[in-house]
Each structure stands twice: as C-alpha cells, then as structure tokens.
Amino acid sequence: MKTVAVIGASPNRHKFGNKAVRAFAEAGYHVVPITPHHAEIEGKRAYASVTDYPDTIHLATVYVPPAVGEQLLEGLVQKGISEVWFNPGADSSALITQARALGLRPIQACSIIGIGMSPAQF
C-alpha cells in the first residue's frame, strides 16, 4: 500500500485538501494529512510536516499556495519524497523550477483526477 501525504489537508469537506484525503483513502492509499492547524482530519492523525511522520511517504499532493510550497520543498527532499503533485493553484513556475533543481519530480495536475476519480465525487 502506498502512503500519500496530503499537504494542506483540511477538515472542511468542501476544500480540495479534504476531498484529496477522502479520494486517496477510497483509492486504497494510506493517507497522511499534513497541516500544522489540526490534530486530525477525517479520522486520521495529522502531522505538522512530512518530516514529523515517522515512516515512509511515497508521494505527496500539495494544496497550499506556491509561496508556502516553496518553504516545504526541503522537507520533501529530506523525507525522500520525489513524486510531488502540485494541484491547480498550488503551483507556479518558480516553485516548479525550484522543485526540479532539488531533484523532485513535480507533476502539475489535479491528483484526484490523476488517481482516476473526480473531485465532484467528494
């Protein structure tokens, strides 16, 4: 089972950071919500950052503004997460350039659609 970090996870079921938690769980992933603002999202323990999670994370999906995302890149590298989905609104050319320079494999697309689901389902 692959583990996915949902960066910018939210308890608000209308936000994409929550829809992603539910979509990836339904698709069979082990979901790790990442947010410094909440202890739990959709019944799953949340962590303030990817580096706070003690086990392996295979990929990350990002739902925070690009300026915040830029501050998180080093943590992704440190954790060994190379596949990073930058969802619409969470990407910028500067962020993608910086991610590539650090050896990350950025994907600029909706990760929910990427796993074969529709955000409208959630």
Tab-separated table of C-alpha atoms in Angstrom:
chain	number	residue	atom	x	y	z
A	1	MET	CA	0.000	0.000	0.000
A	2	LYS	CA	1.413	3.378	-0.996
A	3	THR	CA	1.459	6.210	1.500
A	4	VAL	CA	0.463	9.689	0.318
A	5	ALA	CA	0.953	12.946	2.195
A	6	VAL	CA	-1.858	15.425	1.614
A	7	ILE	CA	-0.154	18.753	2.287
A	8	GLY	CA	-2.724	21.383	3.190
A	9	ALA	CA	-5.256	18.847	4.457
A	10	SER	CA	-8.392	20.493	5.820
A	11	PRO	CA	-11.340	19.445	7.972
A	12	ASN	CA	-13.613	21.467	5.641
A	13	ARG	CA	-15.241	18.856	3.384
A	14	HIS	CA	-15.730	21.463	0.629
A	15	LYS	CA	-11.990	22.133	0.276
A	16	PHE	CA	-9.789	20.115	-2.047
A	17	GLY	CA	-7.367	19.413	0.801
A	18	ASN	CA	-10.164	17.387	2.389
A	19	LYS	CA	-11.501	15.865	-0.826
A	20	ALA	CA	-8.000	14.519	-1.525
A	21	VAL	CA	-7.826	12.833	1.884
A	22	ARG	CA	-11.101	11.039	1.164
A	23	ALA	CA	-10.314	10.259	-2.503
A	24	PHE	CA	-6.892	8.741	-1.832
A	25	ALA	CA	-8.285	6.700	1.085
A	26	GLU	CA	-11.068	5.384	-1.144
A	27	ALA	CA	-8.474	4.522	-3.811
A	28	GLY	CA	-6.628	2.331	-1.288
A	29	TYR	CA	-3.764	4.610	-0.262
A	30	HIS	CA	-2.570	5.075	3.299
A	31	VAL	CA	-3.254	8.799	3.765
A	32	VAL	CA	-1.192	11.091	5.975
A	33	PRO	CA	-2.804	14.529	6.397
A	34	ILE	CA	-0.214	17.306	6.697
A	35	THR	CA	-1.328	20.506	8.423
A	36	PRO	CA	0.027	22.420	11.404
A	37	HIS	CA	-3.503	23.605	12.238
A	38	HIS	CA	-5.356	20.388	13.139
A	39	ALA	CA	-4.586	17.179	15.054
A	40	GLU	CA	-6.927	15.035	12.963
A	41	ILE	CA	-8.547	15.118	9.530
A	42	GLU	CA	-11.289	12.663	8.558
A	43	GLY	CA	-10.381	10.409	11.485
A	44	LYS	CA	-6.701	10.273	10.520
A	45	ARG	CA	-3.919	11.671	12.679
A	46	ALA	CA	-2.488	14.810	11.110
A	47	TYR	CA	1.154	15.873	11.215
A	48	ALA	CA	2.562	19.391	11.083
A	49	SER	CA	5.055	18.453	8.353
A	50	VAL	CA	6.150	15.449	6.300
A	51	THR	CA	9.307	15.196	8.395
A	52	ASP	CA	7.182	14.654	11.529
A	53	TYR	CA	5.727	11.452	10.073
A	54	PRO	CA	7.890	8.513	11.248
A	55	ASP	CA	7.503	6.156	8.285
A	56	THR	CA	7.993	6.213	4.506
A	57	ILE	CA	5.887	8.501	2.335
A	58	HIS	CA	5.785	7.510	-1.338
A	59	LEU	CA	4.232	10.639	-2.839
A	60	ALA	CA	2.809	13.993	-1.852
A	61	THR	CA	-0.066	16.061	-3.154
A	62	VAL	CA	0.062	19.778	-2.406
A	63	TYR	CA	-2.883	22.085	-1.639
A	64	VAL	CA	-1.127	25.184	-0.302
A	65	PRO	CA	-0.211	28.442	-2.082
A	66	PRO	CA	3.075	28.407	-4.042
A	67	ALA	CA	4.848	30.674	-1.520
A	68	VAL	CA	4.083	28.154	1.226
A	69	GLY	CA	5.005	25.256	-1.069
A	70	GLU	CA	8.450	26.747	-1.653
A	71	GLN	CA	9.099	26.568	2.096
A	72	LEU	CA	8.147	22.864	2.143
A	73	LEU	CA	10.418	21.607	-0.640
A	74	GLU	CA	13.454	20.918	1.561
A	75	GLY	CA	11.316	18.758	3.852
A	76	LEU	CA	10.104	16.724	0.872
A	77	VAL	CA	13.703	16.163	-0.211
A	78	GLN	CA	14.769	15.286	3.338
A	79	LYS	CA	11.912	12.750	3.593
A	80	GLY	CA	12.849	11.189	0.247
A	81	ILE	CA	9.558	12.005	-1.479
A	82	SER	CA	10.316	12.540	-5.157
A	83	GLU	CA	6.833	12.386	-6.727
A	84	VAL	CA	5.021	15.598	-5.829
A	85	TRP	CA	1.687	16.666	-7.303
A	86	PHE	CA	1.152	20.425	-7.394
A	87	ASN	CA	-2.579	20.857	-7.800
A	88	PRO	CA	-4.143	23.829	-9.615
A	89	GLY	CA	-3.471	26.966	-7.595
A	90	ALA	CA	-0.599	25.343	-5.682
A	91	ASP	CA	1.930	25.686	-8.492
A	92	SER	CA	3.991	28.451	-10.018
A	93	SER	CA	6.849	28.455	-12.499
A	94	ALA	CA	9.304	29.478	-9.756
A	95	LEU	CA	8.115	26.661	-7.484
A	96	ILE	CA	8.370	24.043	-10.233
A	97	THR	CA	11.847	25.255	-11.216
A	98	GLN	CA	12.988	25.092	-7.596
A	99	ALA	CA	11.454	21.621	-7.121
A	100	ARG	CA	13.251	20.276	-10.199
A	101	ALA	CA	16.544	21.837	-9.089
A	102	LEU	CA	16.217	19.908	-5.817
A	103	GLY	CA	15.694	16.627	-7.675
A	104	LEU	CA	11.962	16.365	-7.125
A	105	ARG	CA	9.607	15.120	-9.835
A	106	PRO	CA	6.824	17.721	-9.875
A	107	ILE	CA	3.516	16.929	-11.559
A	108	GLN	CA	1.277	19.895	-12.315
A	109	ALA	CA	-2.216	18.407	-12.349
A	110	CYS	CA	-5.151	17.515	-10.139
A	111	SER	CA	-4.014	14.469	-8.166
A	112	ILE	CA	-7.601	13.329	-7.564
A	113	ILE	CA	-8.133	13.056	-11.314
A	114	GLY	CA	-4.663	11.505	-11.512
A	115	ILE	CA	-5.857	8.525	-9.441
A	116	GLY	CA	-8.913	8.093	-11.663
A	117	MET	CA	-11.507	9.897	-9.577
A	118	SER	CA	-13.416	13.141	-9.812
A	119	PRO	CA	-13.329	15.818	-7.111
A	120	ALA	CA	-17.092	16.130	-7.655
A	121	GLN	CA	-17.499	12.661	-6.097
A	122	PHE	CA	-16.364	14.075	-2.795
